[in-house]
Structure formats: C-alpha cells, structure tokens
Amino acid sequence: MTQIEETNLLDAIGGVPLASTANVVEVTDLHKWFGRNEVLKGISMMVKQREVVVVCGPSGSGKTTFIRCVNHLEKIQQGRIVVNGHLIGYREENGKLVADKERNIARQRQEIGMVFQRFNLFPHKTALGNIIEAPIQVRGVPEDEAIEMGRKLLARVGLAHKEEDYPAQLSGGQQQRVAIARALAMRPAVMLFDEPTSALDPEMIGEVLEVMKELAREGMTMIVVSHEMGFAREVADRIVMMDEGLIIEEGTPEHFFTNPQQERTKSFLSKIL
Amino acid sequence: MTELQRTRPFRAPRPARAVGVLLLLGVVLAGCSGQKSSFHFEWDLFINSILQPDDQIKAGLVLTVVVSIAAQLIGVVLGIFAALGKMSKVRPIRWFANVYVWIFRGTPLIVQLVFFYYGLGVAKIYLWPDITIGPLTIEGAIQAGIFALGLNEGAYMAEIVRAGILAIDPGQMEAARALGMTPGKAMRRIVLPQAARVIIPPLGNEFNNMLKTTSLLFVLGVVELYNVFNIKQGQSFRPFELFLACAVWFLLLTTIWGFIQSWIERRLARGTPGAAAGGPGVRARMLSFRRPPIDASVVSGGR
Ligand SMILES: Nc1ncnc2c1ncn2[C@@H]1O[C@H](COP(=O)(O)OP(=O)(O)O)[C@@H](O)[C@H]1O
Ligand SMILES: [Mg+2]
C-alpha cells in the first residue's frame, strides 16, 4: 500500500496521499437535527481508498449538511464518523461520546479537503497566498517549500500565470480551481466537494470538472455532491441518491443510469438528465 | 458617496488654504464683535497664539496628540477583545464584555474620568503616582486620563469591531477551519485582516472625536491644548481671542487628521482589487454630520 505513483496533478503534493485505513471514510447511522427538524435520518456510508462517490438528490435532501458533518462543520446528534482512522468531532470516554477539543478537531480536519459551492477563497490573499496559507500556518511547512508546492499546484490546475492575482481578479472557474489546489495543498486523505460547479457560469463548468476528473483518475478519494451526471458517469465508482435525509438508492453508474429501482430516483434522474 | 462629491469633484485644499479660511473666519467674528460695545478685538493676541505659539501652547498641542494616540490605541485593543468577548461561545465571557460596554457607554465620560482619578485615589485603591521613564515624567493625572479615555473608547470600538467582523462572509471562517485552522488562528489570519478594512473608516472618525474629547482632561488638571488656553484667559481676561485661537488649533488638528485618514483609506482601497475607490473625501468628511456607513463591499471577494 505504500507505492507512490507518478501522477500528473498529485505529484505536485508528492503523490496520492495514502490513508492509514482501507476505508477512508466510515459514516454509521448519522442523525442530524436543526432544532426540531431532523435533516439526516440515519446515513451510513463507507468510502474506500481511491473510491469516488457522487452524491445526488433533490434540493433540501441534506447533501450539504451530510458533507459538512463529515469534517465537523456541523455537530451531529447521533452516529459515528471516522475519517482515516480518527473519530471526527468527538472522543470516546467510557463508551460515551463527548465533544472533542477545537485543537483536536482542527487536526482531524487537516486530513479532509473541502471545496465549497461558493469557493470561499480568501480575498485578501493572492492565488498563491491562498494555497500556501494553511500548509505554512497549520502544518508548519517552511515557506519556500510551500511556495514551490503552491506554484506546482497552480501550474497543474492551469493557473501558473495567475499566482499574483487576487480572487476578485479571477473568473469563477479560475477561483474554484484555486480552491481545489488550496485544499490539495494540505495533502488530505479525502476530498469533499459540495456542488463545486453549481455557482459557475456554464462555460466555466468544464474547466473545473476536468481538474476533478484528473484527480479521480489519479486515485484521490473523493465524495462529490453534484448533479453533473456526465462527470458521475465518467469517474464515479458509486452514485448515492439522497432524499429527505436518507440514502434511498446507491450503486454503480451503470446501475443508476440503466436500471434505477426507486421511483423517486427515476423521477429525479428524468428531471436532471 | 455623497451628492457633494458627485456634483463637484473635490480638489484637495492645501493645509495653508485651510488656515487662510480659518483666519478669515476670525476676521469676520472680530468685525462683528466690536459693533455694539466698547469691546475691541486684540489682533496680536489671536494671530500670535496661532502663528507664533509659545512653549505652553506647543506643550499642550503635543500632550493632546500624544494622549489621543495612546488612548485610541488602548481603545482599539480593548475594542477587539470586547468584540470577540461579545461573540464568544462562553457565557461568562460574553456577559463580562456586555457589561463592560454597557457601563462605559451608559455613563458620562467626565464621571469616568473623575472616578478613576479622584475616586480611586481617595479610596486608596490606586494613587496614580507619577511614572518616570528616562528623562520623561508622566503625571498621574495624565495616566488616569489616558486610562479612562481608553476604557471608554474601547466600549465604542467594540461595536465597530464587531460590525466589522460580522460584515465578513461566514464562509471565510468555515474555509479557514476546513483547512485545519483553530478558531483563534482563523480569526487572526483570515477574518480580522479583512474586517480591518471595514473598521478603519469608522476608526478614523473615532480618532477625530478623541482629539477633541481629550479637552475633558482639564477636570483632572491636565494642561492639554484646551486647558492651556483656559489658563491663559483666566490670567488675561481675553476669552474671546484665546478660545477662538484654541478652536482654530483643534480645527487644524482634526483637519490634518482628515487628510491623513483619506490618504489611508485611498491606500487601502488600492490594495483591494475590485473595491470601490476610497471613502468620502476630506471635505465631505469634515462637513457631513453623519458618519460614513460601513462599506461591506470593500471586503467581500468578487464572485
Ligand atoms: N443552518 C441550518 N439551520 C437550520 N436548518 C438548516 C440549516 N442548514 C440546512 N438546513 C435545513 O436542512 C435541510 C437540508 O439542507 P441541505 O443540507 O442544505 O440540503 P441540500 O444540500 O441537499 O440541498 C433543509 O431543509 C434545510 O432547510
Ligand atoms: Mg446543498
């Protein structure tokens, strides 16, 4: 399990970051309430190394909430989330789960890359500055090393010439590619994407999907919330359909596009395809 | 942007021109003064107090500026802590910050000043001894004045800093934390630097106020700019000329600060690609009654 492949995008960060467990993400019986509103009603999901899982489902079904729970941007009320062998957000004391310290949660998040729908680049930092901020400040990578890695990453996402640009000077597609590079710079064991192309003008969707496809091909473990079914068909190992806080169907793209079982899946697919 | 700015593009007046305007104002007032009574305006006294200030006036000027800067710095630091305290998840911290702001905004500054200096002194809680640093001796009254002004200012800065932090997209904090930053580091590295751009215009207005508010230190016997003239008029019985000169000095200080503030804001705007250029010009700032609104667009990244 330790061989490092010569890859294109990921060799900028020293190859595929290998996880320490076979299942990079293990979610069991996850329940999440907002007040009295139960938004996730028992979600379980295992994601193996190098697996790409695409999550789809109608608006409001809990996809964003689910993905935010995985790196503990949301507290959970029931269930367990284990990423790369670490229980996320909580620690076990005498068989009971207690909220973990911010410092530990922050450490756990270093292994989880997250790409947001609205990019959330830091507007006061350049493209390069955005990428090297966390490696330097969080991982303690020496500045010159971080800059070298940051430049490589920018080059691999096709933005070598933009390193001095501020986010406001970049197009949406360029910003999202910087955001992907920024997350990769932490060498995460898994990358989470929350509808990474849905805030983009149509002509920019392709350039972002290309980067994501490249990542998938190179063996990055990914959970992608997306309605881009072309992308799903091409790179997903598994498609998961969520509705009203539950996973109602999952399977290979093959299964999904030719032989969906659930009525709700069929009607959802007929709307977006 | 105000109407004033849009309709008449603003040529920055030189400070010299501003002095000219002020002197003219003096002439008009002086002209009015002698009409009905035997009062006559002592030109030399007025003009010399401005153009040839003696050592007392110079010392008062320096003291006013130094006290203002010191108190404002304390206010900014306290304001940041109080703002973070108000937004803390820990209830006692929130409570403490709220009580601090409540007390210092809810009581007169002059009461705070005399309480901290005379009150604490007489109660033997703190006697405000003079502090000597090298050749410099700082009187207890000045220390108490800076302390009280700073505490008071911190309560106002708390609201300004809080508004600045709240103007930043919560997605910034989330992105920083998703990258593994602790909440404290995310605040320091990501949120506060962006909030600073929102905070600086109202901070400049606070400092303009501070320059004038220091005159209240006369109640502690501090001989700052106002008190210098107050003492002079007590000796010479020429309040008209002397207080007019005193006003001119304060106006000069705040006007010069207005130029500095505009310069700072222009520079900040330049460092923010895509942001609307600059805040209100000096004339708009000095002549308008309202505070310029906090401009969140300076901060939010393009998307
Ligand atoms: N911060 C929040 N507070 C309260 N309710 C929320 C919050 N975030 C999401 N919800 C609710 O949770 C449900 C699922 O939302 P979300 O996870 O955003 O769905 P999706 O991403 O699938 O569109 C929705 O009903 C939404 O209104
Ligand atoms: Mg969503």
mmCIF file of N, CA and C in Angstrom, chain A residues 107-224:
data_model
loop_
_atom_site.group_PDB
_atom_site.id
_atom_site.type_symbol
_atom_site.label_atom_id
_atom_site.label_comp_id
_atom_site.label_asym_id
_atom_site.label_seq_id
_atom_site.Cartn_x
_atom_site.Cartn_y
_atom_site.Cartn_z
ATOM 1 N N ARG A 107 -7.063 19.412 13.987
ATOM 2 C CA ARG A 107 -6.073 18.461 13.480
ATOM 3 C C ARG A 107 -6.730 17.425 12.572
ATOM 4 N N GLN A 108 -7.917 16.962 12.988
ATOM 5 C CA GLN A 108 -8.623 15.976 12.161
ATOM 6 C C GLN A 108 -8.988 16.569 10.787
ATOM 7 N N ARG A 109 -9.331 17.852 10.796
ATOM 8 C CA ARG A 109 -9.749 18.477 9.527
ATOM 9 C C ARG A 109 -8.602 18.616 8.543
ATOM 10 N N GLN A 110 -7.366 18.588 9.047
ATOM 11 C CA GLN A 110 -6.230 18.696 8.124
ATOM 12 C C GLN A 110 -6.217 17.564 7.106
ATOM 13 N N GLU A 111 -6.841 16.460 7.452
ATOM 14 C CA GLU A 111 -6.815 15.295 6.557
ATOM 15 C C GLU A 111 -8.007 15.269 5.621
ATOM 16 N N ILE A 112 -8.851 16.289 5.735
ATOM 17 C CA ILE A 112 -10.078 16.316 4.935
ATOM 18 C C ILE A 112 -10.080 17.604 4.112
ATOM 19 N N GLY A 113 -9.988 17.480 2.807
ATOM 20 C CA GLY A 113 -10.050 18.665 1.955
ATOM 21 C C GLY A 113 -11.491 18.987 1.639
ATOM 22 N N MET A 114 -11.808 20.290 1.611
ATOM 23 C CA MET A 114 -13.204 20.651 1.336
ATOM 24 C C MET A 114 -13.245 21.737 0.275
ATOM 25 N N VAL A 115 -14.115 21.539 -0.698
ATOM 26 C CA VAL A 115 -14.304 22.544 -1.751
ATOM 27 C C VAL A 115 -15.756 22.997 -1.696
ATOM 28 N N PHE A 116 -15.938 24.314 -1.574
ATOM 29 C CA PHE A 116 -17.276 24.851 -1.345
ATOM 30 C C PHE A 116 -17.943 25.277 -2.655
ATOM 31 N N GLN A 117 -19.249 25.309 -2.581
ATOM 32 C CA GLN A 117 -20.036 25.773 -3.720
ATOM 33 C C GLN A 117 -19.615 27.187 -4.130
ATOM 34 N N ARG A 118 -19.402 28.052 -3.137
ATOM 35 C CA ARG A 118 -19.075 29.444 -3.445
ATOM 36 C C ARG A 118 -17.586 29.738 -3.233
ATOM 37 N N PHE A 119 -16.745 28.772 -3.429
ATOM 38 C CA PHE A 119 -15.278 28.881 -3.442
ATOM 39 C C PHE A 119 -14.681 29.279 -2.093
ATOM 40 N N ASN A 120 -15.190 30.408 -1.532
ATOM 41 C CA ASN A 120 -14.665 30.900 -0.256
ATOM 42 C C ASN A 120 -13.153 31.075 -0.258
ATOM 43 N N LEU A 121 -12.612 31.602 -1.346
ATOM 44 C CA LEU A 121 -11.195 31.962 -1.322
ATOM 45 C C LEU A 121 -11.011 33.162 -0.400
ATOM 46 N N PHE A 122 -9.788 33.327 0.120
ATOM 47 C CA PHE A 122 -9.510 34.466 0.987
ATOM 48 C C PHE A 122 -9.228 35.683 0.106
ATOM 49 N N PRO A 123 -10.099 36.697 0.135
ATOM 50 C CA PRO A 123 -9.972 37.800 -0.829
ATOM 51 C C PRO A 123 -8.746 38.682 -0.583
ATOM 52 N N HIS A 124 -8.182 38.624 0.615
ATOM 53 C CA HIS A 124 -7.032 39.489 0.903
ATOM 54 C C HIS A 124 -5.707 38.795 0.584
ATOM 55 N N LYS A 125 -5.806 37.598 0.006
ATOM 56 C CA LYS A 125 -4.576 36.889 -0.355
ATOM 57 C C LYS A 125 -4.583 36.563 -1.844
ATOM 58 N N THR A 126 -3.398 36.508 -2.430
ATOM 59 C CA THR A 126 -3.288 36.163 -3.850
ATOM 60 C C THR A 126 -3.626 34.686 -4.040
ATOM 61 N N ALA A 127 -3.698 34.270 -5.306
ATOM 62 C CA ALA A 127 -3.965 32.854 -5.591
ATOM 63 C C ALA A 127 -2.942 31.986 -4.868
ATOM 64 N N LEU A 128 -1.672 32.342 -5.016
ATOM 65 C CA LEU A 128 -0.620 31.569 -4.347
ATOM 66 C C LEU A 128 -0.755 31.683 -2.825
ATOM 67 N N GLY A 129 -1.032 32.895 -2.368
ATOM 68 C CA GLY A 129 -1.190 33.134 -0.930
ATOM 69 C C GLY A 129 -2.291 32.265 -0.329
ATOM 70 N N ASN A 130 -3.382 32.104 -1.072
ATOM 71 C CA ASN A 130 -4.461 31.240 -0.616
ATOM 72 C C ASN A 130 -3.986 29.806 -0.428
ATOM 73 N N ILE A 131 -3.148 29.352 -1.356
ATOM 74 C CA ILE A 131 -2.733 27.947 -1.338
ATOM 75 C C ILE A 131 -1.722 27.670 -0.229
ATOM 76 N N ILE A 132 -0.799 28.612 -0.005
ATOM 77 C CA ILE A 132 0.276 28.318 0.956
ATOM 78 C C ILE A 132 -0.093 28.669 2.389
ATOM 79 N N GLU A 133 -1.206 29.373 2.591
ATOM 80 C CA GLU A 133 -1.574 29.825 3.937
ATOM 81 C C GLU A 133 -1.649 28.672 4.946
ATOM 82 N N ALA A 134 -2.476 27.670 4.629
ATOM 83 C CA ALA A 134 -2.672 26.594 5.611
ATOM 84 C C ALA A 134 -1.435 25.690 5.767
ATOM 85 N N PRO A 135 -0.780 25.304 4.655
ATOM 86 C CA PRO A 135 0.430 24.497 4.854
ATOM 87 C C PRO A 135 1.429 25.184 5.796
ATOM 88 N N ILE A 136 1.615 26.490 5.631
ATOM 89 C CA ILE A 136 2.577 27.194 6.483
ATOM 90 C C ILE A 136 2.035 27.356 7.900
ATOM 91 N N GLN A 137 0.798 27.856 7.998
ATOM 92 C CA GLN A 137 0.255 28.203 9.314
ATOM 93 C C GLN A 137 -0.179 26.979 10.121
ATOM 94 N N VAL A 138 -0.622 25.943 9.442
ATOM 95 C CA VAL A 138 -1.186 24.802 10.157
ATOM 96 C C VAL A 138 -0.202 23.631 10.209
ATOM 97 N N ARG A 139 0.360 23.290 9.045
ATOM 98 C CA ARG A 139 1.268 22.151 9.013
ATOM 99 C C ARG A 139 2.697 22.531 9.371
ATOM 100 N N GLY A 140 2.988 23.831 9.332
ATOM 101 C CA GLY A 140 4.347 24.256 9.653
ATOM 102 C C GLY A 140 5.348 23.971 8.550
ATOM 103 N N VAL A 141 4.874 23.876 7.306
ATOM 104 C CA VAL A 141 5.771 23.678 6.167
ATOM 105 C C VAL A 141 6.608 24.949 5.978
ATOM 106 N N PRO A 142 7.926 24.818 5.750
ATOM 107 C CA PRO A 142 8.741 26.025 5.523
ATOM 108 C C PRO A 142 8.221 26.798 4.312
ATOM 109 N N GLU A 143 8.348 28.132 4.386
ATOM 110 C CA GLU A 143 7.716 28.974 3.385
ATOM 111 C C GLU A 143 8.171 28.650 1.963
ATOM 112 N N ASP A 144 9.501 28.463 1.774
ATOM 113 C CA ASP A 144 9.973 28.245 0.397
ATOM 114 C C ASP A 144 9.442 26.923 -0.168
ATOM 115 N N GLU A 145 9.350 25.917 0.707
ATOM 116 C CA GLU A 145 8.776 24.644 0.276
ATOM 117 C C GLU A 145 7.316 24.798 -0.118
ATOM 118 N N ALA A 146 6.582 25.536 0.722
ATOM 119 C CA ALA A 146 5.153 25.741 0.456
ATOM 120 C C ALA A 146 4.962 26.485 -0.860
ATOM 121 N N ILE A 147 5.811 27.483 -1.090
ATOM 122 C CA ILE A 147 5.690 28.261 -2.327
ATOM 123 C C ILE A 147 5.968 27.374 -3.537
ATOM 124 N N GLU A 148 6.993 26.534 -3.408
ATOM 125 C CA GLU A 148 7.319 25.644 -4.518
ATOM 126 C C GLU A 148 6.143 24.702 -4.828
ATOM 127 N N MET A 149 5.579 24.134 -3.761
ATOM 128 C CA MET A 149 4.440 23.239 -3.955
ATOM 129 C C MET A 149 3.245 24.011 -4.506
ATOM 130 N N GLY A 150 3.015 25.211 -3.969
ATOM 131 C CA GLY A 150 1.886 26.025 -4.418
ATOM 132 C C GLY A 150 1.981 26.354 -5.901
ATOM 133 N N ARG A 151 3.213 26.688 -6.345
ATOM 134 C CA ARG A 151 3.400 27.010 -7.770
ATOM 135 C C ARG A 151 3.124 25.800 -8.640
ATOM 136 N N LYS A 152 3.602 24.627 -8.177
ATOM 137 C CA LYS A 152 3.350 23.407 -8.942
ATOM 138 C C LYS A 152 1.852 23.163 -9.052
ATOM 139 N N LEU A 153 1.170 23.272 -7.913
ATOM 140 C CA LEU A 153 -0.271 23.026 -7.916
ATOM 141 C C LEU A 153 -0.981 23.978 -8.868
ATOM 142 N N LEU A 154 -0.610 25.260 -8.793
ATOM 143 C CA LEU A 154 -1.247 26.243 -9.675
ATOM 144 C C LEU A 154 -1.015 25.883 -11.134
ATOM 145 N N ALA A 155 0.213 25.451 -11.425
ATOM 146 C CA ALA A 155 0.516 25.071 -12.805
ATOM 147 C C ALA A 155 -0.354 23.895 -13.235
ATOM 148 N N ARG A 156 -0.526 22.912 -12.337
ATOM 149 C CA ARG A 156 -1.288 21.711 -12.696
ATOM 150 C C ARG A 156 -2.775 21.979 -12.869
ATOM 151 N N VAL A 157 -3.284 23.035 -12.224
ATOM 152 C CA VAL A 157 -4.696 23.362 -12.470
ATOM 153 C C VAL A 157 -4.817 24.440 -13.551
ATOM 154 N N GLY A 158 -3.695 24.705 -14.224
ATOM 155 C CA GLY A 158 -3.726 25.599 -15.381
ATOM 156 C C GLY A 158 -3.722 27.077 -15.051
ATOM 157 N N LEU A 159 -3.164 27.441 -13.890
ATOM 158 C CA LEU A 159 -3.202 28.849 -13.494
ATOM 159 C C LEU A 159 -1.818 29.374 -13.117
ATOM 160 N N ALA A 160 -0.788 28.840 -13.748
ATOM 161 C CA ALA A 160 0.571 29.251 -13.402
ATOM 162 C C ALA A 160 0.743 30.761 -13.549
ATOM 163 N N HIS A 161 0.081 31.333 -14.534
ATOM 164 C CA HIS A 161 0.254 32.755 -14.809
ATOM 165 C C HIS A 161 -0.565 33.635 -13.869
ATOM 166 N N LYS A 162 -1.324 33.054 -12.983
ATOM 167 C CA LYS A 162 -2.233 33.847 -12.145
ATOM 168 C C LYS A 162 -1.791 33.911 -10.688
ATOM 169 N N GLU A 163 -0.565 33.492 -10.384
ATOM 170 C CA GLU A 163 -0.236 33.331 -8.970
ATOM 171 C C GLU A 163 -0.315 34.637 -8.179
ATOM 172 N N GLU A 164 -0.054 35.757 -8.831
ATOM 173 C CA GLU A 164 -0.099 37.038 -8.109
ATOM 174 C C GLU A 164 -1.481 37.673 -8.113
ATOM 175 N N ASP A 165 -2.446 37.058 -8.791
ATOM 176 C CA ASP A 165 -3.783 37.655 -8.874
ATOM 177 C C ASP A 165 -4.555 37.423 -7.587
ATOM 178 N N TYR A 166 -5.392 38.422 -7.255
ATOM 179 C CA TYR A 166 -6.302 38.264 -6.123
ATOM 180 C C TYR A 166 -7.587 37.604 -6.618
ATOM 181 N N PRO A 167 -8.317 36.921 -5.725
ATOM 182 C CA PRO A 167 -9.543 36.241 -6.150
ATOM 183 C C PRO A 167 -10.480 37.128 -6.969
ATOM 184 N N ALA A 168 -10.602 38.393 -6.577
ATOM 185 C CA ALA A 168 -11.537 39.268 -7.294
ATOM 186 C C ALA A 168 -11.126 39.464 -8.752
ATOM 187 N N GLN A 169 -9.857 39.182 -9.068
ATOM 188 C CA GLN A 169 -9.390 39.336 -10.447
ATOM 189 C C GLN A 169 -9.567 38.063 -11.272
ATOM 190 N N LEU A 170 -10.049 37.005 -10.615
ATOM 191 C CA LEU A 170 -10.175 35.716 -11.308
ATOM 192 C C LEU A 170 -11.631 35.421 -11.641
ATOM 193 N N SER A 171 -11.836 34.643 -12.696
ATOM 194 C CA SER A 171 -13.193 34.208 -13.032
ATOM 195 C C SER A 171 -13.631 33.144 -12.031
ATOM 196 N N GLY A 172 -14.924 32.840 -12.047
ATOM 197 C CA GLY A 172 -15.436 31.831 -11.128
ATOM 198 C C GLY A 172 -14.733 30.493 -11.287
ATOM 199 N N GLY A 173 -14.546 30.082 -12.531
ATOM 200 C CA GLY A 173 -13.892 28.794 -12.786
ATOM 201 C C GLY A 173 -12.460 28.791 -12.282
ATOM 202 N N GLN A 174 -11.780 29.937 -12.493
ATOM 203 C CA GLN A 174 -10.396 30.031 -12.005
ATOM 204 C C GLN A 174 -10.369 30.006 -10.481
ATOM 205 N N GLN A 175 -11.314 30.717 -9.857
ATOM 206 C CA GLN A 175 -11.356 30.719 -8.387
ATOM 207 C C GLN A 175 -11.569 29.304 -7.853
ATOM 208 N N GLN A 176 -12.472 28.562 -8.483
ATOM 209 C CA GLN A 176 -12.744 27.229 -7.964
ATOM 210 C C GLN A 176 -11.528 26.318 -8.163
ATOM 211 N N ARG A 177 -10.786 26.523 -9.245
ATOM 212 C CA ARG A 177 -9.582 25.702 -9.424
ATOM 213 C C ARG A 177 -8.534 26.046 -8.373
ATOM 214 N N VAL A 178 -8.423 27.347 -8.029
ATOM 215 C CA VAL A 178 -7.520 27.716 -6.934
ATOM 216 C C VAL A 178 -7.992 27.067 -5.636
ATOM 217 N N ALA A 179 -9.304 27.056 -5.427
ATOM 218 C CA ALA A 179 -9.845 26.476 -4.184
ATOM 219 C C ALA A 179 -9.521 24.979 -4.103
ATOM 220 N N ILE A 180 -9.580 24.290 -5.234
ATOM 221 C CA ILE A 180 -9.226 22.866 -5.238
ATOM 222 C C ILE A 180 -7.736 22.705 -4.906
ATOM 223 N N ALA A 181 -6.910 23.555 -5.522
ATOM 224 C CA ALA A 181 -5.470 23.490 -5.243
ATOM 225 C C ALA A 181 -5.194 23.786 -3.770
ATOM 226 N N ARG A 182 -5.938 24.759 -3.221
ATOM 227 C CA ARG A 182 -5.754 25.126 -1.820
ATOM 228 C C ARG A 182 -6.048 23.932 -0.908
ATOM 229 N N ALA A 183 -7.120 23.207 -1.215
ATOM 230 C CA ALA A 183 -7.461 22.047 -0.391
ATOM 231 C C ALA A 183 -6.419 20.941 -0.563
ATOM 232 N N LEU A 184 -5.954 20.737 -1.806
ATOM 233 C CA LEU A 184 -4.966 19.679 -2.060
ATOM 234 C C LEU A 184 -3.645 19.942 -1.339
ATOM 235 N N ALA A 185 -3.319 21.223 -1.174
ATOM 236 C CA ALA A 185 -2.025 21.572 -0.585
ATOM 237 C C ALA A 185 -1.859 21.022 0.826
ATOM 238 N N MET A 186 -2.951 20.663 1.473
ATOM 239 C CA MET A 186 -2.857 20.078 2.810
ATOM 240 C C MET A 186 -2.664 18.561 2.750
ATOM 241 N N ARG A 187 -2.528 18.015 1.555
ATOM 242 C CA ARG A 187 -2.372 16.585 1.333
ATOM 243 C C ARG A 187 -3.441 15.777 2.069
ATOM 244 N N PRO A 188 -4.702 16.076 1.781
ATOM 245 C CA PRO A 188 -5.781 15.405 2.519
ATOM 246 C C PRO A 188 -5.950 13.960 2.065
ATOM 247 N N ALA A 189 -6.459 13.125 2.971
ATOM 248 C CA ALA A 189 -6.717 11.725 2.633
ATOM 249 C C ALA A 189 -7.990 11.596 1.821
ATOM 250 N N VAL A 190 -8.861 12.589 1.929
ATOM 251 C CA VAL A 190 -10.116 12.556 1.176
ATOM 252 C C VAL A 190 -10.488 13.989 0.811
ATOM 253 N N MET A 191 -11.116 14.145 -0.350
ATOM 254 C CA MET A 191 -11.589 15.467 -0.764
ATOM 255 C C MET A 191 -13.113 15.460 -0.803
ATOM 256 N N LEU A 192 -13.705 16.490 -0.176
ATOM 257 C CA LEU A 192 -15.158 16.636 -0.206
ATOM 258 C C LEU A 192 -15.497 17.807 -1.127
ATOM 259 N N PHE A 193 -16.451 17.613 -1.993
ATOM 260 C CA PHE A 193 -16.894 18.687 -2.890
ATOM 261 C C PHE A 193 -18.392 18.905 -2.692
ATOM 262 N N ASP A 194 -18.791 20.138 -2.407
ATOM 263 C CA ASP A 194 -20.223 20.429 -2.295
ATOM 264 C C ASP A 194 -20.678 21.241 -3.504
ATOM 265 N N GLU A 195 -21.299 20.585 -4.450
ATOM 266 C CA GLU A 195 -21.750 21.231 -5.684
ATOM 267 C C GLU A 195 -20.737 22.250 -6.210
ATOM 268 N N PRO A 196 -19.534 21.778 -6.553
ATOM 269 C CA PRO A 196 -18.450 22.710 -6.885
ATOM 270 C C PRO A 196 -18.676 23.502 -8.169
ATOM 271 N N THR A 197 -19.613 23.065 -8.997
ATOM 272 C CA THR A 197 -19.807 23.793 -10.266
ATOM 273 C C THR A 197 -21.159 24.500 -10.344
ATOM 274 N N SER A 198 -21.951 24.411 -9.273
ATOM 275 C CA SER A 198 -23.318 24.934 -9.430
ATOM 276 C C SER A 198 -23.382 26.457 -9.312
ATOM 277 N N ALA A 199 -22.307 27.102 -8.836
ATOM 278 C CA ALA A 199 -22.313 28.568 -8.790
ATOM 279 C C ALA A 199 -21.605 29.153 -10.011
ATOM 280 N N LEU A 200 -21.254 28.289 -10.964
ATOM 281 C CA LEU A 200 -20.442 28.754 -12.096
ATOM 282 C C LEU A 200 -21.286 29.013 -13.336
ATOM 283 N N ASP A 201 -20.829 29.982 -14.129
ATOM 284 C CA ASP A 201 -21.438 30.156 -15.445
ATOM 285 C C ASP A 201 -21.162 28.894 -16.257
ATOM 286 N N PRO A 202 -22.111 28.509 -17.124
ATOM 287 C CA PRO A 202 -21.994 27.226 -17.845
ATOM 288 C C PRO A 202 -20.654 27.055 -18.554
ATOM 289 N N GLU A 203 -20.115 28.127 -19.125
ATOM 290 C CA GLU A 203 -18.886 27.941 -19.908
ATOM 291 C C GLU A 203 -17.674 27.655 -19.029
ATOM 292 N N MET A 204 -17.830 27.785 -17.705
ATOM 293 C CA MET A 204 -16.680 27.534 -16.830
ATOM 294 C C MET A 204 -16.766 26.196 -16.114
ATOM 295 N N ILE A 205 -17.901 25.524 -16.276
ATOM 296 C CA ILE A 205 -18.087 24.266 -15.546
ATOM 297 C C ILE A 205 -17.057 23.232 -16.008
ATOM 298 N N GLY A 206 -16.850 23.175 -17.319
ATOM 299 C CA GLY A 206 -15.961 22.169 -17.886
ATOM 300 C C GLY A 206 -14.564 22.198 -17.308
ATOM 301 N N GLU A 207 -13.986 23.407 -17.177
ATOM 302 C CA GLU A 207 -12.599 23.501 -16.715
ATOM 303 C C GLU A 207 -12.438 22.978 -15.291
ATOM 304 N N VAL A 208 -13.475 23.171 -14.465
ATOM 305 C CA VAL A 208 -13.407 22.675 -13.083
ATOM 306 C C VAL A 208 -13.601 21.156 -13.059
ATOM 307 N N LEU A 209 -14.555 20.692 -13.852
ATOM 308 C CA LEU A 209 -14.782 19.238 -13.900
ATOM 309 C C LEU A 209 -13.542 18.509 -14.413
ATOM 310 N N GLU A 210 -12.825 19.125 -15.361
ATOM 311 C CA GLU A 210 -11.616 18.486 -15.878
ATOM 312 C C GLU A 210 -10.609 18.241 -14.762
ATOM 313 N N VAL A 211 -10.430 19.251 -13.913
ATOM 314 C CA VAL A 211 -9.497 19.099 -12.792
ATOM 315 C C VAL A 211 -9.966 17.977 -11.868
ATOM 316 N N MET A 212 -11.268 17.947 -11.607
ATOM 317 C CA MET A 212 -11.795 16.914 -10.711
ATOM 318 C C MET A 212 -11.666 15.520 -11.318
ATOM 319 N N LYS A 213 -11.902 15.423 -12.614
ATOM 320 C CA LYS A 213 -11.741 14.123 -13.279
ATOM 321 C C LYS A 213 -10.294 13.659 -13.191
ATOM 322 N N GLU A 214 -9.386 14.592 -13.413
ATOM 323 C CA GLU A 214 -7.967 14.263 -13.329
ATOM 324 C C GLU A 214 -7.634 13.716 -11.943
ATOM 325 N N LEU A 215 -8.148 14.403 -10.912
ATOM 326 C CA LEU A 215 -7.935 13.959 -9.534
ATOM 327 C C LEU A 215 -8.466 12.539 -9.336
ATOM 328 N N ALA A 216 -9.665 12.309 -9.834
ATOM 329 C CA ALA A 216 -10.287 10.994 -9.675
ATOM 330 C C ALA A 216 -9.438 9.926 -10.358
ATOM 331 N N ARG A 217 -8.986 10.227 -11.579
ATOM 332 C CA ARG A 217 -8.173 9.250 -12.326
ATOM 333 C C ARG A 217 -6.869 8.943 -11.604
ATOM 334 N N GLU A 218 -6.334 9.964 -10.939
ATOM 335 C CA GLU A 218 -5.047 9.763 -10.269
ATOM 336 C C GLU A 218 -5.183 9.062 -8.927
ATOM 337 N N GLY A 219 -6.404 8.799 -8.515
ATOM 338 C CA GLY A 219 -6.574 7.970 -7.325
ATOM 339 C C GLY A 219 -6.918 8.715 -6.050
ATOM 340 N N MET A 220 -7.363 9.956 -6.190
ATOM 341 C CA MET A 220 -7.793 10.686 -4.998
ATOM 342 C C MET A 220 -9.121 10.105 -4.513
ATOM 343 N N THR A 221 -9.232 9.949 -3.201
ATOM 344 C CA THR A 221 -10.502 9.520 -2.629
ATOM 345 C C THR A 221 -11.419 10.747 -2.558
ATOM 346 N N MET A 222 -12.627 10.624 -3.094
ATOM 347 C CA MET A 222 -13.472 11.815 -3.193
ATOM 348 C C MET A 222 -14.938 11.512 -2.895
ATOM 349 N N ILE A 223 -15.581 12.460 -2.197
ATOM 350 C CA ILE A 223 -17.044 12.444 -2.103
ATOM 351 C C ILE A 223 -17.505 13.731 -2.775
ATOM 352 N N VAL A 224 -18.306 13.594 -3.805
ATOM 353 C CA VAL A 224 -18.682 14.753 -4.603
ATOM 354 C C VAL A 224 -20.197 14.892 -4.635
#
